[in-house]
Amino acid sequence: MIDRLEKEVDMLERHLQVLKMVIESEPIGIVKMSNETGYPHHKVRYSLRVLEEENLIEPSSQGAITTERTEEFVDELDEKLDEIVEKLETMKIEEAAEIEN
């Protein structure tokens, strides 16, 4: 149950790392991103596809570049992540609720 959540968080982390690289180094290509992150080309390509589907980046002849939507997404990101962290905090089973033998 938790394994799927961990995998999703890892994938989100990769997508955001790729997005950050595009923001900082646009235009940037798959090979450079793969070399700098250590992610295989196919994983970088998948992240780029997801980001493109979300309209956060777009392809160019020199590599991936940001879109008009990128800045808005980045501005909202921290708040959304904070909301998710708060929700996860409420899901914890505290020591007081330990199962007694």
Backbone atoms as SQL, in Angstrom:
CREATE TABLE atoms (id INTEGER PRIMARY KEY, chain TEXT, resi INTEGER, resn TEXT, atom TEXT, x REAL, y REAL, z REAL);
INSERT INTO atoms VALUES
  (1, 'A', 1, 'MET', 'N', 0.833, -1.190, 0.000),
  (2, 'A', 1, 'MET', 'CA', 0.000, 0.000, 0.000),
  (3, 'A', 1, 'MET', 'C', 0.879, 1.256, 0.000),
  (4, 'A', 2, 'ILE', 'N', 1.843, 1.331, 0.888),
  (5, 'A', 2, 'ILE', 'CA', 2.727, 2.486, 0.968),
  (6, 'A', 2, 'ILE', 'C', 3.745, 2.470, -0.169),
  (7, 'A', 3, 'ASP', 'N', 4.075, 1.274, -0.675),
  (8, 'A', 3, 'ASP', 'CA', 5.058, 1.160, -1.753),
  (9, 'A', 3, 'ASP', 'C', 4.639, 1.970, -2.982),
  (10, 'A', 4, 'ARG', 'N', 3.345, 1.916, -3.324),
  (11, 'A', 4, 'ARG', 'CA', 2.865, 2.672, -4.492),
  (12, 'A', 4, 'ARG', 'C', 3.028, 4.167, -4.278),
  (13, 'A', 5, 'LEU', 'N', 2.723, 4.622, -3.069),
  (14, 'A', 5, 'LEU', 'CA', 2.872, 6.045, -2.750),
  (15, 'A', 5, 'LEU', 'C', 4.332, 6.468, -2.875),
  (16, 'A', 6, 'GLU', 'N', 5.240, 5.643, -2.349),
  (17, 'A', 6, 'GLU', 'CA', 6.668, 5.949, -2.451),
  (18, 'A', 6, 'GLU', 'C', 7.117, 6.047, -3.908),
  (19, 'A', 7, 'LYS', 'N', 6.630, 5.118, -4.747),
  (20, 'A', 7, 'LYS', 'CA', 6.992, 5.133, -6.162),
  (21, 'A', 7, 'LYS', 'C', 6.469, 6.399, -6.842),
  (22, 'A', 8, 'GLU', 'N', 5.250, 6.785, -6.507),
  (23, 'A', 8, 'GLU', 'CA', 4.671, 8.011, -7.078),
  (24, 'A', 8, 'GLU', 'C', 5.453, 9.245, -6.648),
  (25, 'A', 9, 'VAL', 'N', 5.845, 9.293, -5.384),
  (26, 'A', 9, 'VAL', 'CA', 6.625, 10.426, -4.879),
  (27, 'A', 9, 'VAL', 'C', 7.989, 10.474, -5.572),
  (28, 'A', 10, 'ASP', 'N', 8.613, 9.308, -5.751),
  (29, 'A', 10, 'ASP', 'CA', 9.897, 9.256, -6.460),
  (30, 'A', 10, 'ASP', 'C', 9.748, 9.757, -7.895),
  (31, 'A', 11, 'MET', 'N', 8.662, 9.357, -8.551),
  (32, 'A', 11, 'MET', 'CA', 8.436, 9.787, -9.920),
  (33, 'A', 11, 'MET', 'C', 8.175, 11.305, -9.976),
  (34, 'A', 12, 'LEU', 'N', 7.388, 11.811, -9.034),
  (35, 'A', 12, 'LEU', 'CA', 7.133, 13.245, -8.969),
  (36, 'A', 12, 'LEU', 'C', 8.425, 14.008, -8.750),
  (37, 'A', 13, 'GLU', 'N', 9.278, 13.477, -7.878),
  (38, 'A', 13, 'GLU', 'CA', 10.570, 14.110, -7.625),
  (39, 'A', 13, 'GLU', 'C', 11.385, 14.190, -8.917),
  (40, 'A', 14, 'ARG', 'N', 11.379, 13.114, -9.696),
  (41, 'A', 14, 'ARG', 'CA', 12.118, 13.112, -10.961),
  (42, 'A', 14, 'ARG', 'C', 11.525, 14.126, -11.933),
  (43, 'A', 15, 'HIS', 'N', 10.196, 14.153, -12.050),
  (44, 'A', 15, 'HIS', 'CA', 9.544, 15.114, -12.951),
  (45, 'A', 15, 'HIS', 'C', 9.909, 16.546, -12.567),
  (46, 'A', 16, 'LEU', 'N', 9.884, 16.831, -11.263),
  (47, 'A', 16, 'LEU', 'CA', 10.193, 18.188, -10.801),
  (48, 'A', 16, 'LEU', 'C', 11.668, 18.520, -10.998),
  (49, 'A', 17, 'GLN', 'N', 12.542, 17.538, -10.851),
  (50, 'A', 17, 'GLN', 'CA', 13.964, 17.770, -11.089),
  (51, 'A', 17, 'GLN', 'C', 14.206, 18.090, -12.572),
  (52, 'A', 18, 'VAL', 'N', 13.530, 17.374, -13.448),
  (53, 'A', 18, 'VAL', 'CA', 13.645, 17.637, -14.885),
  (54, 'A', 18, 'VAL', 'C', 13.087, 19.024, -15.196),
  (55, 'A', 19, 'LEU', 'N', 11.943, 19.367, -14.609),
  (56, 'A', 19, 'LEU', 'CA', 11.363, 20.699, -14.825),
  (57, 'A', 19, 'LEU', 'C', 12.321, 21.792, -14.361),
  (58, 'A', 20, 'LYS', 'N', 12.920, 21.596, -13.202),
  (59, 'A', 20, 'LYS', 'CA', 13.863, 22.582, -12.671),
  (60, 'A', 20, 'LYS', 'C', 15.041, 22.767, -13.626),
  (61, 'A', 21, 'MET', 'N', 15.532, 21.671, -14.192),
  (62, 'A', 21, 'MET', 'CA', 16.640, 21.775, -15.142),
  (63, 'A', 21, 'MET', 'C', 16.227, 22.552, -16.389),
  (64, 'A', 22, 'VAL', 'N', 15.006, 22.335, -16.859),
  (65, 'A', 22, 'VAL', 'CA', 14.521, 23.077, -18.025),
  (66, 'A', 22, 'VAL', 'C', 14.442, 24.563, -17.685),
  (67, 'A', 23, 'ILE', 'N', 13.903, 24.878, -16.504),
  (68, 'A', 23, 'ILE', 'CA', 13.777, 26.279, -16.083),
  (69, 'A', 23, 'ILE', 'C', 15.155, 26.944, -16.019),
  (70, 'A', 24, 'GLU', 'N', 16.121, 26.249, -15.452),
  (71, 'A', 24, 'GLU', 'CA', 17.441, 26.832, -15.231),
  (72, 'A', 24, 'GLU', 'C', 18.324, 26.845, -16.473),
  (73, 'A', 25, 'SER', 'N', 18.097, 25.926, -17.416),
  (74, 'A', 25, 'SER', 'CA', 19.040, 25.777, -18.534),
  (75, 'A', 25, 'SER', 'C', 18.378, 25.733, -19.899),
  (76, 'A', 26, 'GLU', 'N', 17.151, 26.230, -20.007),
  (77, 'A', 26, 'GLU', 'CA', 16.478, 26.101, -21.300),
  (78, 'A', 26, 'GLU', 'C', 17.218, 26.842, -22.403),
  (79, 'A', 27, 'PRO', 'N', 17.204, 26.310, -23.603),
  (80, 'A', 27, 'PRO', 'CA', 16.739, 24.976, -23.979),
  (81, 'A', 27, 'PRO', 'C', 17.752, 23.909, -23.558),
  (82, 'A', 28, 'ILE', 'N', 17.229, 22.743, -23.216),
  (83, 'A', 28, 'ILE', 'CA', 18.096, 21.651, -22.762),
  (84, 'A', 28, 'ILE', 'C', 17.567, 20.334, -23.320),
  (85, 'A', 29, 'GLY', 'N', 18.493, 19.470, -23.694),
  (86, 'A', 29, 'GLY', 'CA', 18.126, 18.205, -24.319),
  (87, 'A', 29, 'GLY', 'C', 18.193, 17.022, -23.367),
  (88, 'A', 30, 'ILE', 'N', 17.682, 15.920, -23.843),
  (89, 'A', 30, 'ILE', 'CA', 17.594, 14.689, -23.059),
  (90, 'A', 30, 'ILE', 'C', 18.974, 14.198, -22.632),
  (91, 'A', 31, 'VAL', 'N', 19.940, 14.207, -23.536),
  (92, 'A', 31, 'VAL', 'CA', 21.266, 13.669, -23.229),
  (93, 'A', 31, 'VAL', 'C', 21.907, 14.446, -22.087),
  (94, 'A', 32, 'LYS', 'N', 21.843, 15.760, -22.150),
  (95, 'A', 32, 'LYS', 'CA', 22.446, 16.573, -21.090),
  (96, 'A', 32, 'LYS', 'C', 21.738, 16.331, -19.757),
  (97, 'A', 33, 'MET', 'N', 20.409, 16.272, -19.784),
  (98, 'A', 33, 'MET', 'CA', 19.661, 16.024, -18.544),
  (99, 'A', 33, 'MET', 'C', 20.001, 14.662, -17.970),
  (100, 'A', 34, 'SER', 'N', 20.092, 13.666, -18.822),
  (101, 'A', 34, 'SER', 'CA', 20.414, 12.322, -18.377),
  (102, 'A', 34, 'SER', 'C', 21.811, 12.283, -17.761),
  (103, 'A', 35, 'ASN', 'N', 22.760, 12.930, -18.408),
  (104, 'A', 35, 'ASN', 'CA', 24.133, 12.950, -17.896),
  (105, 'A', 35, 'ASN', 'C', 24.219, 13.665, -16.550),
  (106, 'A', 36, 'GLU', 'N', 23.487, 14.760, -16.394),
  (107, 'A', 36, 'GLU', 'CA', 23.565, 15.542, -15.163),
  (108, 'A', 36, 'GLU', 'C', 22.786, 14.926, -13.999),
  (109, 'A', 37, 'THR', 'N', 21.705, 14.211, -14.297),
  (110, 'A', 37, 'THR', 'CA', 20.886, 13.633, -13.231),
  (111, 'A', 37, 'THR', 'C', 21.248, 12.188, -12.927),
  (112, 'A', 38, 'GLY', 'N', 21.811, 11.497, -13.907),
  (113, 'A', 38, 'GLY', 'CA', 22.078, 10.075, -13.748),
  (114, 'A', 38, 'GLY', 'C', 20.880, 9.214, -14.095),
  (115, 'A', 39, 'TYR', 'N', 19.757, 9.829, -14.466),
  (116, 'A', 39, 'TYR', 'CA', 18.583, 9.057, -14.892),
  (117, 'A', 39, 'TYR', 'C', 18.806, 8.547, -16.308),
  (118, 'A', 40, 'PRO', 'N', 18.356, 7.330, -16.612),
  (119, 'A', 40, 'PRO', 'CA', 18.464, 6.831, -17.978),
  (120, 'A', 40, 'PRO', 'C', 17.652, 7.705, -18.943),
  (121, 'A', 41, 'HIS', 'N', 18.029, 7.694, -20.216),
  (122, 'A', 41, 'HIS', 'CA', 17.351, 8.517, -21.222),
  (123, 'A', 41, 'HIS', 'C', 15.847, 8.278, -21.233),
  (124, 'A', 42, 'HIS', 'N', 15.420, 7.002, -21.131),
  (125, 'A', 42, 'HIS', 'CA', 13.989, 6.720, -21.240),
  (126, 'A', 42, 'HIS', 'C', 13.205, 7.323, -20.075),
  (127, 'A', 43, 'LYS', 'N', 13.816, 7.427, -18.898),
  (128, 'A', 43, 'LYS', 'CA', 13.112, 8.038, -17.759),
  (129, 'A', 43, 'LYS', 'C', 13.024, 9.554, -17.925),
  (130, 'A', 44, 'VAL', 'N', 14.088, 10.167, -18.430),
  (131, 'A', 44, 'VAL', 'CA', 14.054, 11.606, -18.708),
  (132, 'A', 44, 'VAL', 'C', 13.014, 11.887, -19.787),
  (133, 'A', 45, 'ARG', 'N', 12.999, 11.058, -20.828),
  (134, 'A', 45, 'ARG', 'CA', 12.035, 11.227, -21.919),
  (135, 'A', 45, 'ARG', 'C', 10.604, 11.129, -21.383),
  (136, 'A', 46, 'TYR', 'N', 10.350, 10.166, -20.502),
  (137, 'A', 46, 'TYR', 'CA', 9.017, 10.022, -19.926),
  (138, 'A', 46, 'TYR', 'C', 8.638, 11.263, -19.110),
  (139, 'A', 47, 'SER', 'N', 9.568, 11.756, -18.290),
  (140, 'A', 47, 'SER', 'CA', 9.291, 12.955, -17.498),
  (141, 'A', 47, 'SER', 'C', 8.999, 14.144, -18.401),
  (142, 'A', 48, 'LEU', 'N', 9.769, 14.279, -19.467),
  (143, 'A', 48, 'LEU', 'CA', 9.526, 15.375, -20.416),
  (144, 'A', 48, 'LEU', 'C', 8.137, 15.254, -21.047),
  (145, 'A', 49, 'ARG', 'N', 7.738, 14.024, -21.365),
  (146, 'A', 49, 'ARG', 'CA', 6.412, 13.822, -21.953),
  (147, 'A', 49, 'ARG', 'C', 5.320, 14.212, -20.965),
  (148, 'A', 50, 'VAL', 'N', 5.470, 13.810, -19.698),
  (149, 'A', 50, 'VAL', 'CA', 4.482, 14.162, -18.672),
  (150, 'A', 50, 'VAL', 'C', 4.410, 15.684, -18.513),
  (151, 'A', 51, 'LEU', 'N', 5.563, 16.331, -18.444),
  (152, 'A', 51, 'LEU', 'CA', 5.605, 17.789, -18.295),
  (153, 'A', 51, 'LEU', 'C', 4.994, 18.490, -19.503),
  (154, 'A', 52, 'GLU', 'N', 5.221, 17.923, -20.687),
  (155, 'A', 52, 'GLU', 'CA', 4.625, 18.502, -21.894),
  (156, 'A', 52, 'GLU', 'C', 3.112, 18.335, -21.883),
  (157, 'A', 53, 'GLU', 'N', 2.626, 17.158, -21.445),
  (158, 'A', 53, 'GLU', 'CA', 1.181, 16.937, -21.353),
  (159, 'A', 53, 'GLU', 'C', 0.530, 17.903, -20.369),
  (160, 'A', 54, 'GLU', 'N', 1.278, 18.303, -19.340),
  (161, 'A', 54, 'GLU', 'CA', 0.773, 19.259, -18.353),
  (162, 'A', 54, 'GLU', 'C', 0.960, 20.708, -18.828),
  (163, 'A', 55, 'ASN', 'N', 1.484, 20.871, -20.028),
  (164, 'A', 55, 'ASN', 'CA', 1.726, 22.189, -20.626),
  (165, 'A', 55, 'ASN', 'C', 2.728, 23.020, -19.822),
  (166, 'A', 56, 'LEU', 'N', 3.684, 22.343, -19.185),
  (167, 'A', 56, 'LEU', 'CA', 4.707, 23.037, -18.405),
  (168, 'A', 56, 'LEU', 'C', 5.982, 23.255, -19.204),
  (169, 'A', 57, 'ILE', 'N', 6.183, 22.448, -20.244),
  (170, 'A', 57, 'ILE', 'CA', 7.324, 22.613, -21.147),
  (171, 'A', 57, 'ILE', 'C', 6.834, 22.346, -22.557),
  (172, 'A', 58, 'GLU', 'N', 7.666, 22.712, -23.515),
  (173, 'A', 58, 'GLU', 'CA', 7.381, 22.362, -24.904),
  (174, 'A', 58, 'GLU', 'C', 8.703, 22.091, -25.605),
  (175, 'A', 59, 'PRO', 'N', 8.658, 21.259, -26.635),
  (176, 'A', 59, 'PRO', 'CA', 9.886, 20.949, -27.355),
  (177, 'A', 59, 'PRO', 'C', 10.281, 22.099, -28.283),
  (178, 'A', 60, 'SER', 'N', 11.567, 22.242, -28.496),
  (179, 'A', 60, 'SER', 'CA', 12.081, 23.158, -29.513),
  (180, 'A', 60, 'SER', 'C', 13.205, 22.431, -30.224),
  (181, 'A', 61, 'SER', 'N', 13.718, 23.015, -31.284),
  (182, 'A', 61, 'SER', 'CA', 14.785, 22.344, -32.039),
  (183, 'A', 61, 'SER', 'C', 16.067, 22.210, -31.210),
  (184, 'A', 62, 'GLN', 'N', 16.255, 23.074, -30.195),
  (185, 'A', 62, 'GLN', 'CA', 17.449, 22.998, -29.351),
  (186, 'A', 62, 'GLN', 'C', 17.231, 22.186, -28.071),
  (187, 'A', 63, 'GLY', 'N', 15.983, 21.853, -27.765),
  (188, 'A', 63, 'GLY', 'CA', 15.673, 21.108, -26.548),
  (189, 'A', 63, 'GLY', 'C', 14.418, 21.644, -25.891),
  (190, 'A', 64, 'ALA', 'N', 14.142, 21.162, -24.695),
  (191, 'A', 64, 'ALA', 'CA', 12.923, 21.545, -23.985),
  (192, 'A', 64, 'ALA', 'C', 13.009, 22.989, -23.476),
  (193, 'A', 65, 'ILE', 'N', 11.868, 23.694, -23.548),
  (194, 'A', 65, 'ILE', 'CA', 11.768, 25.057, -23.032),
  (195, 'A', 65, 'ILE', 'C', 10.491, 25.188, -22.206),
  (196, 'A', 66, 'THR', 'N', 10.438, 26.209, -21.368),
  (197, 'A', 66, 'THR', 'CA', 9.269, 26.441, -20.526),
  (198, 'A', 66, 'THR', 'C', 8.133, 27.042, -21.355),
  (199, 'A', 67, 'THR', 'N', 6.949, 27.056, -20.742),
  (200, 'A', 67, 'THR', 'CA', 5.769, 27.654, -21.381),
  (201, 'A', 67, 'THR', 'C', 5.255, 28.795, -20.508),
  (202, 'A', 68, 'GLU', 'N', 4.192, 29.423, -20.942),
  (203, 'A', 68, 'GLU', 'CA', 3.578, 30.495, -20.152),
  (204, 'A', 68, 'GLU', 'C', 3.026, 29.951, -18.834),
  (205, 'A', 69, 'ARG', 'N', 2.641, 28.705, -18.801),
  (206, 'A', 69, 'ARG', 'CA', 2.033, 28.089, -17.608),
  (207, 'A', 69, 'ARG', 'C', 3.073, 27.733, -16.535),
  (208, 'A', 70, 'THR', 'N', 4.340, 27.607, -16.905),
  (209, 'A', 70, 'THR', 'CA', 5.374, 27.137, -15.981),
  (210, 'A', 70, 'THR', 'C', 5.472, 27.994, -14.731),
  (211, 'A', 71, 'GLU', 'N', 5.523, 29.302, -14.886),
  (212, 'A', 71, 'GLU', 'CA', 5.701, 30.193, -13.741),
  (213, 'A', 71, 'GLU', 'C', 4.535, 30.071, -12.757),
  (214, 'A', 72, 'GLU', 'N', 3.325, 30.006, -13.260),
  (215, 'A', 72, 'GLU', 'CA', 2.145, 29.859, -12.403),
  (216, 'A', 72, 'GLU', 'C', 2.210, 28.553, -11.613),
  (217, 'A', 73, 'PHE', 'N', 2.593, 27.467, -12.285),
  (218, 'A', 73, 'PHE', 'CA', 2.715, 26.174, -11.631),
  (219, 'A', 73, 'PHE', 'C', 3.739, 26.226, -10.507),
  (220, 'A', 74, 'VAL', 'N', 4.904, 26.794, -10.787),
  (221, 'A', 74, 'VAL', 'CA', 5.975, 26.884, -9.790),
  (222, 'A', 74, 'VAL', 'C', 5.520, 27.727, -8.598),
  (223, 'A', 75, 'ASP', 'N', 4.796, 28.818, -8.867),
  (224, 'A', 75, 'ASP', 'CA', 4.311, 29.675, -7.790),
  (225, 'A', 75, 'ASP', 'C', 3.351, 28.938, -6.853),
  (226, 'A', 76, 'GLU', 'N', 2.563, 28.011, -7.400),
  (227, 'A', 76, 'GLU', 'CA', 1.568, 27.270, -6.611),
  (228, 'A', 76, 'GLU', 'C', 2.123, 25.990, -5.998),
  (229, 'A', 77, 'LEU', 'N', 3.265, 25.523, -6.469),
  (230, 'A', 77, 'LEU', 'CA', 3.788, 24.215, -6.095),
  (231, 'A', 77, 'LEU', 'C', 4.021, 24.059, -4.596),
  (232, 'A', 78, 'ASP', 'N', 4.724, 24.991, -3.972),
  (233, 'A', 78, 'ASP', 'CA', 5.040, 24.858, -2.545),
  (234, 'A', 78, 'ASP', 'C', 3.779, 24.757, -1.695),
  (235, 'A', 79, 'GLU', 'N', 2.795, 25.567, -2.013),
  (236, 'A', 79, 'GLU', 'CA', 1.540, 25.536, -1.254),
  (237, 'A', 79, 'GLU', 'C', 0.841, 24.183, -1.400),
  (238, 'A', 80, 'LYS', 'N', 0.814, 23.660, -2.624),
  (239, 'A', 80, 'LYS', 'CA', 0.179, 22.352, -2.844),
  (240, 'A', 80, 'LYS', 'C', 0.924, 21.245, -2.111),
  (241, 'A', 81, 'LEU', 'N', 2.257, 21.291, -2.148),
  (242, 'A', 81, 'LEU', 'CA', 3.042, 20.281, -1.435),
  (243, 'A', 81, 'LEU', 'C', 2.820, 20.382, 0.068),
  (244, 'A', 82, 'ASP', 'N', 2.739, 21.607, 0.603),
  (245, 'A', 82, 'ASP', 'CA', 2.460, 21.790, 2.035),
  (246, 'A', 82, 'ASP', 'C', 1.115, 21.187, 2.416),
  (247, 'A', 83, 'GLU', 'N', 0.115, 21.365, 1.564),
  (248, 'A', 83, 'GLU', 'CA', -1.215, 20.789, 1.824),
  (249, 'A', 83, 'GLU', 'C', -1.150, 19.267, 1.864),
  (250, 'A', 84, 'ILE', 'N', -0.394, 18.678, 0.961),
  (251, 'A', 84, 'ILE', 'CA', -0.257, 17.220, 0.915),
  (252, 'A', 84, 'ILE', 'C', 0.470, 16.719, 2.161),
  (253, 'A', 85, 'VAL', 'N', 1.526, 17.420, 2.576),
  (254, 'A', 85, 'VAL', 'CA', 2.270, 17.037, 3.778),
  (255, 'A', 85, 'VAL', 'C', 1.349, 17.092, 4.991),
  (256, 'A', 86, 'GLU', 'N', 0.538, 18.141, 5.095),
  (257, 'A', 86, 'GLU', 'CA', -0.403, 18.248, 6.220),
  (258, 'A', 86, 'GLU', 'C', -1.375, 17.077, 6.224),
  (259, 'A', 87, 'LYS', 'N', -1.876, 16.736, 5.053),
  (260, 'A', 87, 'LYS', 'CA', -2.809, 15.619, 4.959),
  (261, 'A', 87, 'LYS', 'C', -2.139, 14.312, 5.384),
  (262, 'A', 88, 'LEU', 'N', -0.907, 14.104, 4.944),
  (263, 'A', 88, 'LEU', 'CA', -0.171, 12.899, 5.329),
  (264, 'A', 88, 'LEU', 'C', 0.079, 12.877, 6.836),
  (265, 'A', 89, 'GLU', 'N', 0.364, 14.023, 7.421),
  (266, 'A', 89, 'GLU', 'CA', 0.580, 14.102, 8.875),
  (267, 'A', 89, 'GLU', 'C', -0.657, 13.634, 9.637),
  (268, 'A', 90, 'THR', 'N', -1.841, 13.969, 9.141),
  (269, 'A', 90, 'THR', 'CA', -3.071, 13.557, 9.832),
  (270, 'A', 90, 'THR', 'C', -3.319, 12.062, 9.716),
  (271, 'A', 91, 'MET', 'N', -2.652, 11.417, 8.786),
  (272, 'A', 91, 'MET', 'CA', -2.851, 9.985, 8.563),
  (273, 'A', 91, 'MET', 'C', -1.977, 9.117, 9.459),
  (274, 'A', 92, 'LYS', 'N', -1.052, 9.737, 10.163),
  (275, 'A', 92, 'LYS', 'CA', -0.156, 8.968, 11.021),
  (276, 'A', 92, 'LYS', 'C', -0.938, 8.299, 12.150),
  (277, 'A', 93, 'ILE', 'N', -0.504, 7.119, 12.490),
  (278, 'A', 93, 'ILE', 'CA', -1.055, 6.426, 13.654),
  (279, 'A', 93, 'ILE', 'C', -0.093, 6.708, 14.793),
  (280, 'A', 94, 'GLU', 'N', -0.531, 7.517, 15.714),
  (281, 'A', 94, 'GLU', 'CA', 0.334, 7.972, 16.808),
  (282, 'A', 94, 'GLU', 'C', 0.628, 6.850, 17.795),
  (283, 'A', 95, 'GLU', 'N', 1.672, 7.053, 18.593),
  (284, 'A', 95, 'GLU', 'CA', 2.074, 6.068, 19.597),
  (285, 'A', 95, 'GLU', 'C', 0.939, 5.771, 20.580),
  (286, 'A', 96, 'ALA', 'N', 0.126, 6.760, 20.873),
  (287, 'A', 96, 'ALA', 'CA', -0.969, 6.583, 21.818),
  (288, 'A', 96, 'ALA', 'C', -1.986, 5.564, 21.322),
  (289, 'A', 97, 'ALA', 'N', -2.014, 5.386, 20.021),
  (290, 'A', 97, 'ALA', 'CA', -2.986, 4.448, 19.442),
  (291, 'A', 97, 'ALA', 'C', -2.359, 3.100, 19.148),
  (292, 'A', 98, 'GLU', 'N', -1.214, 2.807, 19.778),
  (293, 'A', 98, 'GLU', 'CA', -0.545, 1.539, 19.531),
  (294, 'A', 98, 'GLU', 'C', -1.466, 0.380, 19.884),
  (295, 'A', 99, 'ILE', 'N', -1.338, -0.661, 19.135),
  (296, 'A', 99, 'ILE', 'CA', -2.129, -1.858, 19.383),
  (297, 'A', 99, 'ILE', 'C', -1.494, -2.594, 20.570),
  (298, 'A', 100, 'GLU', 'N', -2.331, -2.872, 21.545),
  (299, 'A', 100, 'GLU', 'CA', -1.817, -3.553, 22.755),
  (300, 'A', 100, 'GLU', 'C', -1.940, -5.051, 22.574),
  (301, 'A', 101, 'ASN', 'N', -0.951, -5.742, 23.097),
  (302, 'A', 101, 'ASN', 'CA', -0.954, -7.209, 23.006),
  (303, 'A', 101, 'ASN', 'C', -1.685, -7.822, 24.156);
